[in-house]
Short mmCIF file of C-alpha atoms in Angstrom, two decimals:
data_model
loop_
_atom_site.label_atom_id
_atom_site.label_comp_id
_atom_site.label_asym_id
_atom_site.label_seq_id
_atom_site.Cartn_x
_atom_site.Cartn_y
_atom_site.Cartn_z
CA MET A 1405 68.01 -11.46 4.29
CA ASN A 1406 64.57 -10.96 5.54
CA VAL A 1407 62.54 -7.55 3.95
CA ASP A 1408 61.21 -5.57 7.48
CA HIS A 1409 57.39 -4.99 5.88
CA ASP A 1410 57.53 -1.55 8.88
CA SER A 1411 60.76 0.03 7.49
CA GLY A 1412 60.86 -0.95 4.35
CA ARG A 1413 64.29 -2.53 3.55
CA ILE A 1414 65.75 -3.79 0.60
CA GLU A 1415 69.59 -4.92 0.04
CA GLY A 1416 69.94 -4.01 3.60
CA ARG A 1417 69.58 -0.60 3.69
CA GLN A 1418 66.89 1.88 4.67
CA LEU A 1419 64.69 3.12 2.29
CA PRO A 1420 63.28 6.58 2.40
CA SER A 1421 59.97 6.72 5.10
CA PRO A 1422 56.88 7.54 3.11
CA VAL A 1423 56.81 11.49 3.58
CA THR A 1424 53.33 13.64 2.81
CA PRO A 1425 54.44 16.39 -0.35
CA PRO A 1426 54.00 19.61 0.82
CA PRO A 1427 51.13 21.56 -0.94
CA GLU A 1428 52.53 22.63 -3.88
CA PRO A 1429 55.89 21.00 -4.59
CA GLN A 1430 57.78 22.85 -7.65
CA MET A 1431 58.07 20.02 -10.49
CA ARG A 1432 60.30 21.25 -13.30
CA ASN A 1433 59.02 20.73 -16.15
CA VAL A 1434 60.67 18.65 -18.84
CA SER A 1435 60.24 18.34 -21.97
CA ARG A 1436 61.24 14.93 -24.09
CA ARG A 1437 64.26 16.60 -25.47
CA GLN A 1438 65.77 17.59 -22.05
CA PHE A 1439 65.39 14.03 -20.63
CA LEU A 1440 67.29 12.41 -23.57
CA GLN A 1441 69.77 15.07 -23.13
CA GLY A 1442 69.76 14.35 -19.34
CA SER A 1443 69.33 10.54 -19.40
CA ALA A 1444 72.43 9.90 -21.93
CA ALA A 1445 74.65 12.20 -19.19
CA ALA A 1446 73.32 10.12 -16.70
CA GLY A 1447 73.88 6.90 -18.47
CA ALA A 1448 77.41 7.95 -19.55
CA SER A 1449 78.14 8.77 -15.62
CA LEU A 1450 77.85 4.93 -14.97
CA LEU A 1451 81.04 3.13 -14.58
CA ILE A 1452 79.26 -0.08 -15.56
CA MET A 1453 77.30 -0.75 -18.06
CA GLY A 1454 73.79 -1.91 -16.53
CA THR A 1455 72.66 -1.82 -13.00
CA ARG A 1456 74.26 -0.76 -10.60
CA ALA A 1457 72.94 -3.51 -8.24
CA SER A 1458 74.85 -6.25 -10.62
CA GLY A 1459 76.83 -4.85 -13.19
CA LYS A 1460 76.61 -7.80 -15.26
CA ILE A 1461 75.78 -6.62 -18.59
CA LYS A 1462 79.15 -5.17 -20.23
CA GLY A 1463 78.05 -5.90 -23.73
CA ALA A 1464 75.69 -7.03 -26.04
CA ASN A 1465 77.00 -10.68 -25.92
CA ASP A 1466 76.07 -10.92 -21.55
CA ARG A 1467 73.17 -12.41 -20.60
CA LEU A 1468 70.33 -9.94 -19.06
CA ARG A 1469 68.89 -11.43 -16.17
CA ILE A 1470 64.98 -10.38 -15.67
CA ALA A 1471 62.15 -10.96 -13.03
CA VAL A 1472 58.67 -10.68 -14.27
CA ALA A 1473 55.98 -9.28 -11.54
CA GLY A 1474 52.23 -10.31 -12.47
CA VAL A 1475 51.95 -13.57 -14.54
CA ASN A 1476 48.41 -13.85 -14.35
CA GLY A 1477 47.81 -12.28 -18.03
CA ARG A 1478 49.45 -9.57 -19.58
CA GLY A 1479 52.46 -11.30 -17.87
CA LYS A 1480 51.96 -14.05 -20.00
CA ALA A 1481 52.93 -11.75 -22.84
CA HIS A 1482 56.20 -10.19 -20.96
CA ILE A 1483 57.41 -14.36 -20.41
CA GLY A 1484 56.78 -14.82 -24.32
CA GLY A 1485 58.47 -11.33 -24.92
CA TRP A 1486 61.31 -12.22 -22.76
CA LEU A 1487 62.18 -15.60 -24.47
CA SER A 1488 61.45 -14.59 -27.94
CA GLN A 1489 65.20 -12.34 -27.21
CA ASP A 1490 68.41 -13.85 -27.61
CA ASN A 1491 70.34 -14.56 -24.24
CA VAL A 1492 67.64 -13.41 -22.17
CA GLU A 1493 67.09 -15.34 -18.98
CA ILE A 1494 64.28 -15.74 -16.98
CA VAL A 1495 65.46 -15.72 -13.68
CA ALA A 1496 62.18 -15.10 -11.06
CA LEU A 1497 58.14 -14.99 -12.05
CA VAL A 1498 56.57 -13.29 -9.02
CA ASP A 1499 52.45 -13.06 -7.88
CA PRO A 1500 50.93 -12.97 -4.98
CA ASP A 1501 48.61 -16.38 -6.07
CA SER A 1502 50.49 -18.92 -5.81
CA LYS A 1503 48.60 -21.71 -8.24
CA VAL A 1504 49.36 -19.20 -11.27
CA LEU A 1505 52.67 -18.82 -10.29
CA SER A 1506 53.46 -22.27 -10.04
CA GLN A 1507 51.94 -22.79 -13.38
CA ARG A 1508 54.08 -20.14 -14.89
CA LEU A 1509 57.15 -21.86 -13.24
CA LYS A 1510 56.70 -24.89 -15.36
CA MET A 1511 55.47 -23.36 -18.48
CA VAL A 1512 59.19 -21.03 -18.91
CA ALA A 1513 61.29 -23.92 -17.94
CA GLU A 1514 59.56 -26.15 -20.51
CA LYS A 1515 59.28 -23.05 -23.64
CA SER A 1516 62.70 -22.14 -22.83
CA LYS A 1517 64.22 -25.69 -23.19
CA GLY A 1518 65.37 -25.68 -19.60
CA GLN A 1519 67.40 -22.42 -20.42
CA SER A 1520 65.22 -20.29 -17.60
CA LYS A 1521 64.80 -22.05 -14.34
CA PRO A 1522 63.81 -19.26 -12.70
CA LYS A 1523 62.64 -18.85 -9.04
CA GLY A 1524 59.32 -18.90 -7.76
CA TYR A 1525 58.01 -15.42 -5.17
CA THR A 1526 54.71 -14.05 -3.90
CA ASP A 1527 56.87 -11.01 -2.62
CA VAL A 1528 58.33 -8.77 -5.02
CA ARG A 1529 61.36 -7.49 -2.78
CA LYS A 1530 62.23 -11.05 -2.29
CA ALA A 1531 63.34 -10.61 -5.41
CA LEU A 1532 64.30 -7.37 -5.93
CA GLU A 1533 67.21 -8.41 -3.28
CA ASP A 1534 68.63 -10.60 -5.49
CA ARG A 1535 72.11 -8.64 -6.78
CA THR A 1536 72.66 -10.76 -10.05
CA LEU A 1537 69.37 -9.55 -11.44
CA ASP A 1538 69.46 -6.89 -13.93
CA ALA A 1539 65.99 -5.67 -14.54
CA ILE A 1540 62.31 -6.45 -13.26
CA SER A 1541 59.14 -6.11 -15.80
CA VAL A 1542 56.09 -4.99 -14.54
CA ALA A 1543 52.40 -6.20 -15.58
CA THR A 1544 50.80 -6.44 -12.02
CA PRO A 1545 47.34 -4.58 -11.85
CA ASN A 1546 47.59 -1.14 -11.76
CA HIS A 1547 47.88 -0.14 -8.45
CA TRP A 1548 51.34 -1.60 -7.82
CA HIS A 1549 53.37 0.12 -11.28
CA SER A 1550 54.80 2.83 -9.75
CA LEU A 1551 55.45 0.94 -6.25
CA ILE A 1552 57.49 -1.46 -8.26
CA THR A 1553 59.03 0.72 -10.92
CA ILE A 1554 60.22 2.85 -7.67
CA TRP A 1555 61.57 0.01 -5.18
CA ALA A 1556 63.34 -1.27 -8.76
CA ALA A 1557 65.41 1.81 -9.17
CA GLN A 1558 66.49 1.92 -5.59
CA ALA A 1559 67.73 -1.19 -5.43
CA GLY A 1560 69.35 -0.38 -9.20
CA LYS A 1561 67.17 -2.68 -11.70
CA HIS A 1562 65.92 -1.02 -14.74
CA VAL A 1563 62.10 -1.51 -14.84
CA TYR A 1564 59.95 -2.47 -18.03
CA VAL A 1565 56.79 -1.23 -16.64
CA GLU A 1566 52.78 -1.59 -18.41
CA LYS A 1567 50.87 1.06 -18.99
CA PRO A 1568 49.43 3.16 -16.83
CA MET A 1569 53.04 3.17 -15.43
CA SER A 1570 51.14 4.91 -12.36
CA HIS A 1571 47.30 4.78 -10.96
CA ASP A 1572 47.76 8.39 -10.36
CA VAL A 1573 49.35 11.56 -10.70
CA VAL A 1574 51.78 12.15 -7.68
CA GLU A 1575 53.29 8.12 -6.97
CA GLY A 1576 53.86 9.10 -11.75
CA ARG A 1577 56.04 12.24 -10.60
CA VAL A 1578 57.84 10.01 -7.75
CA ALA A 1579 57.95 7.30 -10.29
CA VAL A 1580 59.85 9.75 -12.82
CA GLU A 1581 62.21 11.09 -10.02
CA ALA A 1582 63.57 7.63 -9.12
CA GLN A 1583 64.30 7.21 -12.63
CA LYS A 1584 66.41 10.35 -12.67
CA LYS A 1585 68.10 9.67 -9.02
CA TYR A 1586 69.45 6.24 -10.14
CA GLY A 1587 69.73 6.45 -13.56
CA VAL A 1588 67.70 3.29 -14.52
CA VAL A 1589 66.52 2.27 -17.89
CA VAL A 1590 62.80 2.50 -17.25
CA GLN A 1591 60.31 1.94 -20.15
CA HIS A 1592 57.20 1.94 -20.51
CA GLY A 1593 54.40 -0.83 -22.07
CA THR A 1594 53.29 1.68 -24.95
CA GLN A 1595 54.09 -0.44 -28.05
CA SER A 1596 53.22 2.59 -30.24
CA ARG A 1597 56.59 4.05 -29.22
CA SER A 1598 59.00 1.33 -30.91
CA ASN A 1599 56.57 2.46 -34.03
CA ALA A 1600 58.87 4.23 -36.59
CA THR A 1601 55.78 5.08 -38.66
CA ILE A 1602 53.91 6.93 -36.09
CA ALA A 1603 57.21 8.60 -34.95
CA GLY A 1604 57.91 10.05 -38.47
CA LEU A 1605 54.64 10.72 -38.58
CA HIS A 1606 54.54 13.04 -35.09
CA ASN A 1607 57.91 14.46 -36.37
CA GLU A 1608 56.33 15.58 -39.73
CA ILE A 1609 53.41 17.28 -38.14
CA GLN A 1610 55.69 18.93 -35.52
CA ALA A 1611 57.61 20.11 -38.67
CA GLY A 1612 54.09 21.69 -39.71
CA LYS A 1613 53.57 19.92 -43.00
CA PHE A 1614 50.36 19.24 -42.49
CA GLY A 1615 49.84 23.01 -40.76
CA LYS A 1616 49.18 23.87 -37.03
CA LEU A 1617 47.53 20.75 -35.09
CA LYS A 1618 44.98 21.67 -33.52
CA ILE A 1619 43.52 18.76 -31.52
CA SER A 1620 45.16 15.32 -31.30
CA TYR A 1621 42.21 12.81 -30.77
CA GLY A 1622 42.32 9.22 -29.12
CA TYR A 1623 39.63 6.59 -29.21
CA CYS A 1624 39.43 3.57 -27.03
CA CYS A 1625 36.25 1.80 -28.09
CA LYS A 1626 36.29 -2.05 -27.42
CA PRO A 1627 33.64 -4.30 -26.68
CA ARG A 1628 33.06 -5.56 -23.08
CA ALA A 1629 30.60 -6.18 -20.76
CA SER A 1630 29.27 -6.83 -17.51
CA ILE A 1631 31.06 -8.04 -14.72
CA GLY A 1632 27.73 -8.25 -12.33
CA ILE A 1633 27.72 -8.18 -8.78
CA LYS A 1634 29.41 -10.51 -6.45
CA ASP A 1635 29.92 -10.35 -2.72
CA ASP A 1636 32.50 -9.80 -0.43
CA CYS A 1637 34.29 -12.95 0.75
CA PRO A 1638 37.70 -14.54 2.67
CA PRO A 1639 39.87 -14.65 -0.42
CA PRO A 1640 41.24 -18.40 -1.89
CA SER A 1641 43.30 -20.40 -0.03
CA GLN A 1642 45.92 -20.13 -2.86
CA LEU A 1643 46.31 -15.97 -2.81
CA ASP A 1644 47.82 -14.12 -0.57
CA TRP A 1645 45.61 -11.08 -0.12
CA THR A 1646 47.75 -8.69 1.84
CA LEU A 1647 50.32 -8.54 -1.31
CA TRP A 1648 47.54 -8.66 -3.88
CA LYS A 1649 46.20 -5.42 -2.95
CA GLY A 1650 49.57 -4.24 -1.16
CA PRO A 1651 49.06 -0.30 -1.52
CA ALA A 1652 45.91 -0.12 -2.32
CA LYS A 1653 43.34 0.18 0.73
CA ILE A 1654 40.85 -1.98 0.09
CA PRO A 1655 38.45 -3.11 3.17
CA GLN A 1656 37.39 -6.73 1.53
CA TYR A 1657 38.21 -9.45 -0.63
CA ASN A 1658 36.02 -9.43 -3.83
CA PRO A 1659 35.96 -12.16 -6.73
CA ASN A 1660 35.47 -9.20 -8.83
CA PHE A 1661 38.96 -7.99 -8.72
CA VAL A 1662 40.76 -10.72 -8.96
CA HIS A 1663 42.20 -11.34 -12.03
CA TYR A 1664 41.73 -8.99 -14.34
CA ASN A 1665 37.93 -7.34 -13.04
CA TRP A 1666 39.82 -4.76 -11.30
CA HIS A 1667 40.58 -2.36 -13.96
CA TRP A 1668 37.02 -1.20 -13.14
CA PHE A 1669 37.23 -0.14 -9.77
CA TRP A 1670 39.44 3.21 -8.83
CA LYS A 1671 41.48 1.65 -5.80
CA THR A 1672 42.99 -0.75 -8.12
CA GLY A 1673 42.81 0.40 -11.50
CA ASN A 1674 41.61 3.59 -13.81
CA GLY A 1675 38.91 2.53 -16.10
CA ASP A 1676 39.85 2.25 -19.73
CA MET A 1677 40.69 5.68 -20.00
CA ASN A 1678 44.10 4.14 -18.73
CA ASN A 1679 44.16 0.79 -19.41
CA GLN A 1680 44.15 0.20 -23.32
CA GLY A 1681 43.32 3.85 -23.23
CA THR A 1682 46.44 4.74 -22.10
CA HIS A 1683 48.06 3.72 -25.50
CA GLN A 1684 45.99 6.32 -27.68
CA LEU A 1685 46.11 8.90 -25.64
CA ASP A 1686 50.09 8.50 -25.29
CA ILE A 1687 50.06 9.14 -28.79
CA ALA A 1688 47.73 11.93 -28.54
CA ARG A 1689 49.75 13.56 -26.67
CA TRP A 1690 53.17 12.54 -28.66
CA ALA A 1691 51.86 14.42 -31.12
CA LEU A 1692 51.29 17.77 -29.04
CA ASP A 1693 54.26 20.57 -30.17
CA VAL A 1694 57.68 18.96 -28.28
CA ASP A 1695 57.37 21.71 -25.46
CA GLN A 1696 54.06 20.46 -24.37
CA THR A 1697 53.99 18.53 -21.16
CA ALA A 1698 50.65 18.62 -18.80
CA PRO A 1699 47.32 20.52 -19.70
CA VAL A 1700 46.62 23.37 -18.22
CA ARG A 1701 42.82 21.68 -17.69
CA ALA A 1702 40.93 19.07 -18.02
CA MET A 1703 37.52 17.52 -18.06
CA ALA A 1704 35.37 14.50 -18.41
CA ILE A 1705 32.00 13.39 -19.34
CA GLY A 1706 30.27 10.30 -19.08
CA GLY A 1707 28.42 7.13 -17.59
CA ARG A 1708 28.25 3.48 -16.62
CA PHE A 1709 24.89 2.67 -18.53
CA LYS A 1710 23.11 -0.80 -19.32
CA TRP A 1711 24.89 -2.72 -17.37
CA ASN A 1712 23.85 -2.50 -14.08
CA ASP A 1713 26.91 -4.33 -12.08
CA GLN A 1714 29.34 -3.35 -9.42
CA GLY A 1715 31.82 -1.27 -11.33
CA GLU A 1716 33.24 1.74 -10.93
CA THR A 1717 34.23 3.61 -13.77
CA PRO A 1718 32.40 4.66 -16.69
CA ASN A 1719 31.89 2.42 -20.23
CA THR A 1720 31.40 5.77 -21.97
CA MET A 1721 33.42 8.98 -21.74
CA PHE A 1722 34.51 11.43 -23.08
CA GLY A 1723 37.36 13.72 -22.33
CA ILE A 1724 39.14 16.15 -23.07
CA ALA A 1725 42.47 18.11 -22.04
CA GLU A 1726 43.78 21.62 -23.34
CA PHE A 1727 47.62 22.60 -23.25
CA PRO A 1728 49.30 25.81 -22.09
CA ASN A 1729 50.00 26.63 -25.96
CA GLY A 1730 45.96 26.45 -27.08
CA GLN A 1731 46.40 22.36 -28.39
CA HIS A 1732 44.05 19.77 -26.98
CA VAL A 1733 43.72 16.15 -26.56
CA PHE A 1734 40.10 15.39 -27.05
CA PHE A 1735 39.72 11.25 -26.15
CA ASN A 1736 36.44 8.86 -26.66
CA VAL A 1737 35.37 5.47 -24.92
CA ARG A 1738 33.11 3.28 -25.59
CA ASN A 1739 32.88 0.04 -24.27
CA VAL A 1740 28.97 -1.09 -24.68
CA ASN A 1741 28.41 -3.27 -27.61
CA TYR A 1742 25.59 -3.22 -29.50
CA LYS A 1743 24.77 -4.49 -33.42
CA GLY A 1744 26.17 -1.92 -35.90
CA TYR A 1745 29.50 -1.27 -32.86
CA LYS A 1746 31.93 0.34 -34.70
CA HIS A 1747 36.02 -0.51 -33.18
CA GLN A 1748 37.89 2.01 -32.85
CA VAL A 1749 41.16 1.53 -31.01
CA GLU A 1750 43.12 4.64 -33.19
CA ASN A 1751 44.10 8.09 -33.10
CA GLU A 1752 43.11 11.00 -35.15
CA TYR A 1753 44.57 14.73 -36.01
CA TYR A 1754 42.92 17.57 -36.94
CA PHE A 1755 44.34 20.88 -37.93
CA GLU A 1756 43.35 24.18 -37.83
CA ASP A 1757 42.74 24.59 -41.57
CA GLY A 1758 39.88 22.08 -41.53
CA SER A 1759 42.24 19.02 -42.54
CA LYS A 1760 42.64 16.03 -40.54
CA ILE A 1761 44.48 12.98 -40.96
CA ALA A 1762 43.26 8.98 -40.05
CA GLN A 1763 43.87 5.68 -40.62
CA VAL A 1764 41.76 3.81 -43.96
CA ASP A 1765 42.71 0.68 -43.69
CA LYS A 1766 45.83 0.58 -41.13
CA GLU A 1767 47.74 3.64 -43.47
CA TYR A 1768 47.15 7.41 -42.50
CA HIS A 1769 45.63 9.40 -45.81
CA ARG A 1770 44.89 13.15 -44.87
CA PHE A 1771 41.29 14.63 -45.43
CA PRO A 1772 41.14 18.09 -47.09
CA ALA A 1773 38.70 20.06 -44.68
CA GLY A 1774 35.12 19.16 -45.60
CA SER A 1775 35.71 16.77 -48.02
CA SER A 1776 35.16 12.18 -46.92
CA GLN A 1777 38.27 11.04 -49.55
CA GLY A 1778 41.06 11.22 -48.43
CA GLU A 1779 44.74 10.49 -49.98
CA ALA A 1780 47.36 7.96 -48.44
CA ILE A 1781 50.34 10.15 -46.80
CA GLU A 1782 54.30 8.79 -47.21
CA ILE A 1783 55.34 9.03 -43.99
CA PRO A 1784 59.40 9.08 -43.33
CA HIS A 1785 60.44 6.64 -40.64
CA GLY A 1786 61.43 8.57 -37.55
CA ARG A 1787 63.84 7.50 -34.89
CA VAL A 1788 62.86 4.70 -32.21
CA THR A 1789 65.38 1.84 -30.78
CA PRO A 1790 65.51 -0.66 -33.23
CA GLY A 1791 63.93 -4.42 -31.76
CA GLY A 1792 60.49 -3.51 -30.86
CA ASN A 1793 59.42 -3.17 -27.56
CA TRP A 1794 61.28 -6.43 -25.61
CA GLY A 1795 63.84 -5.78 -27.79
CA ALA A 1796 64.34 -2.21 -27.38
CA PHE A 1797 64.46 -2.47 -23.85
CA VAL A 1798 66.94 -5.46 -23.93
CA ALA A 1799 69.21 -3.01 -26.02
CA ALA A 1800 68.82 0.49 -23.78
CA CYS A 1801 69.01 -2.44 -20.61
CA ARG A 1802 72.94 -3.41 -22.46
CA ALA A 1803 74.31 -0.20 -23.05
CA GLY A 1804 73.12 1.51 -19.48
CA ASN A 1805 70.72 3.98 -21.55
CA PRO A 1806 67.57 4.76 -20.41
CA ALA A 1807 67.35 7.57 -22.90
CA MET A 1808 67.34 4.44 -25.46
CA ALA A 1809 63.68 3.66 -24.49
CA ASN A 1810 61.55 3.46 -26.48
CA GLY A 1811 58.86 5.30 -24.37
CA ASN A 1812 60.72 6.42 -20.98
CA ALA A 1813 59.67 7.74 -17.47
CA VAL A 1814 58.69 11.43 -18.45
CA ASP A 1815 56.69 9.85 -21.94
CA ALA A 1816 54.70 7.53 -19.57
CA HIS A 1817 54.54 9.67 -16.63
CA TYR A 1818 52.45 12.48 -19.05
CA GLY A 1819 50.78 9.76 -21.36
CA SER A 1820 48.97 8.79 -18.32
CA LEU A 1821 49.27 12.09 -16.30
CA MET A 1822 46.31 13.37 -18.64
CA GLY A 1823 44.06 10.26 -18.46
CA HIS A 1824 44.27 10.68 -14.32
CA LEU A 1825 42.92 14.62 -14.79
CA MET A 1826 40.18 12.93 -17.46
CA ASN A 1827 39.35 10.31 -14.76
CA ASN A 1828 39.19 12.91 -11.53
CA SER A 1829 37.29 15.22 -13.30
CA TYR A 1830 34.73 12.21 -14.11
CA ARG A 1831 35.05 11.16 -9.92
CA LEU A 1832 33.99 14.91 -9.41
CA GLY A 1833 30.89 15.16 -10.91
CA LYS A 1834 27.21 15.60 -11.22
CA LYS A 1835 24.79 13.79 -12.59
CA VAL A 1836 22.31 15.22 -14.99
CA PRO A 1837 19.51 13.86 -17.78
CA PHE A 1838 20.60 11.80 -20.08
CA ASN A 1839 20.24 13.78 -23.03
CA ALA A 1840 22.07 16.15 -25.63
CA LYS A 1841 22.34 19.24 -23.26
CA ALA A 1842 24.65 17.53 -20.82
CA GLY A 1843 27.64 18.11 -23.18
CA ARG A 1844 27.40 22.03 -23.31
CA PHE A 1845 31.12 23.62 -24.35
CA GLY A 1846 30.42 27.18 -24.55
CA ASP A 1847 31.60 28.22 -27.93
CA ASP A 1848 33.64 25.23 -28.17
CA LYS A 1849 32.27 23.80 -31.40
CA ALA A 1850 34.68 20.95 -32.61
CA ALA A 1851 33.75 19.85 -28.37
CA HIS A 1852 30.26 19.71 -28.82
CA GLU A 1853 30.18 18.02 -32.24
CA HIS A 1854 32.28 15.27 -30.99
CA PHE A 1855 30.02 14.82 -27.99
CA MET A 1856 27.17 15.03 -30.55
CA LYS A 1857 28.64 12.04 -32.09
CA LEU A 1858 28.89 9.88 -29.07
CA HIS A 1859 25.15 10.47 -28.22
CA ALA A 1860 24.18 9.88 -30.81
CA ILE A 1861 25.82 6.29 -30.90
CA MET A 1862 24.55 5.72 -27.13
CA HIS A 1863 20.86 6.98 -27.76
CA ASP A 1864 20.33 5.55 -31.18
CA GLY A 1865 22.91 2.22 -31.29
CA VAL A 1866 22.90 1.27 -27.78
CA GLY A 1867 19.44 2.31 -26.89
CA VAL A 1868 20.03 4.08 -23.37
CA PRO A 1869 16.78 6.08 -22.83
CA GLU A 1870 16.22 9.62 -21.55
CA ASP A 1871 13.79 8.63 -19.41
CA LYS A 1872 15.55 6.71 -17.46
CA ALA A 1873 19.20 7.71 -17.07
CA GLU A 1874 21.89 10.04 -16.68
CA TYR A 1875 25.37 10.94 -17.37
CA ILE A 1876 27.71 12.93 -15.12
CA VAL A 1877 29.21 15.93 -16.24
CA GLY A 1878 32.88 16.50 -14.67
CA PRO A 1879 33.73 19.74 -13.59
CA TRP A 1880 36.77 21.77 -15.38
CA LEU A 1881 39.78 21.58 -13.39
CA THR A 1882 42.34 23.65 -13.74
CA PHE A 1883 46.20 22.64 -13.50
CA ASP A 1884 49.46 24.06 -13.13
CA PRO A 1885 52.39 21.90 -14.97
CA GLN A 1886 54.87 23.57 -12.96
CA THR A 1887 53.87 21.97 -9.55
CA GLU A 1888 51.72 19.31 -10.66
CA ARG A 1889 48.60 20.71 -8.19
CA HIS A 1890 45.22 22.13 -9.49
CA VAL A 1891 44.63 25.32 -8.48
CA GLY A 1892 41.17 27.49 -8.84
CA GLU A 1893 37.80 26.44 -8.90
CA HIS A 1894 37.55 22.78 -7.53
CA ALA A 1895 41.42 22.75 -6.32
CA ALA A 1896 40.50 21.00 -2.65
CA GLU A 1897 39.05 18.45 -4.04
CA ALA A 1898 40.76 17.86 -7.08
CA ASN A 1899 44.05 17.91 -5.67
CA ALA A 1900 43.01 15.09 -2.79
CA LEU A 1901 42.51 13.39 -6.32
CA LEU A 1902 46.24 13.09 -7.22
CA GLN A 1903 47.22 10.51 -4.97
CA ASP A 1904 45.51 7.76 -2.68
CA GLY A 1905 46.24 6.53 0.76
CA HIS A 1906 48.51 3.51 0.93
CA ASN A 1907 48.08 0.84 3.53
CA ARG A 1908 51.29 0.56 6.05
CA GLY A 1909 54.69 -1.06 4.10
CA PHE A 1910 53.50 -0.05 0.94
CA GLU A 1911 53.76 3.78 1.29
CA VAL A 1912 55.14 5.98 -1.55
CA PRO A 1913 57.74 7.73 -1.01
CA ALA A 1914 57.89 11.76 -1.61
CA ALA A 1915 59.39 12.97 -4.33
CA ASN A 1916 62.15 14.73 -3.02
CA ARG A 1917 62.73 11.40 -0.22
CA VAL A 1918 62.98 9.01 -2.94
#
């Protein structure tokens, strides 16, 4: 059956028409515990195990039929991951670049020794029409993640979706509502959710073993480089540009979008805050008290230093999110390389008594207040679905149980949301001189201390000159976790950033119309 692009028909039924969300939709604050209870009930209510569309998965010995959407970069890892699982068949590959698609089709056939002979599609909607398809794996650019998740849920397919699950706050909520309504498994590509050690550490923190957690800190400090400046031009012949941009309103093709640098433009990516950083943001929120969902306010300060390119997102950033119970998440993005650069893609935990937990040689150590000498701590394993991220998803699909996903839709939404709010503060920020006075945090000594560490690195290590550079200082944005809307000062401009506009035929429906 052909897909009607204007009406959005899939499987012969009318998908919900796009509706602008009401100014203040009432969103229920859902904790992880509540989600697991509700999802288990939803999974148990299904008359068949597996997707409602196919009903093919009845037990551990039955084959899982999966499609992979987006097969150039991260999609290659998805292909390898699914091929490593017993009795999983890749039946479809989706990519708007016909050259890349052809290469991956050949690769899958060869690597699977003929066990998987997928069909190739440029339009994901065509793959979702297949009633025998059980699940889809999403490794597209960020601006497609939620829409494919929503379409797949509506078609009764389970979804493994790369981080961040959402490109903006509103579409993340819609993806959650789609998962809840259709009862499919949605698992986020945050592999640390399959790590039993991290799960166990967070259990210990939440139980108060180390005292009261004050700051959960994430770092995304990995070197990247300038993307230069390229001129707009017609798209290459092998690329379906309309399908590549999909929902994103981009006026003209530019070679810097395809195939990776889309990360550094707001219409398609979220910068490293919600690229690599989504992993550490999710870990940071995971450690907070279990009833904490979204922050009540957030801000960020940073800049795009040294590179002089056409990228829009910051390569240096310090963000803060404050939660209803007073706990904070701090986040640090630092991408500019220099001699002596310290790679940090990790998390730290600061407690009210002045102690902290950090990794030393990949093992967790506890540092007493004022001490630079830490002691290794024993951590009992926490509960995760075994099998790693790929195996856990396969197990959840075979059981038809969304609660088995390591990194479910609710956790994916809240982990991504926090980064979106920090990014939005930055996007609403004002330029100030590049100096230590830029980071004024009132009586928040911890925030000032950590900003000053970042500033020293950029000034002394990277060599950013005070007289020829500027910070962008974002405002504090107040956020209501119940309605998922901004309130107070800057609310109007901040709420305008909660959802992007979409191209016709690629609209994200309202949460109550999914």
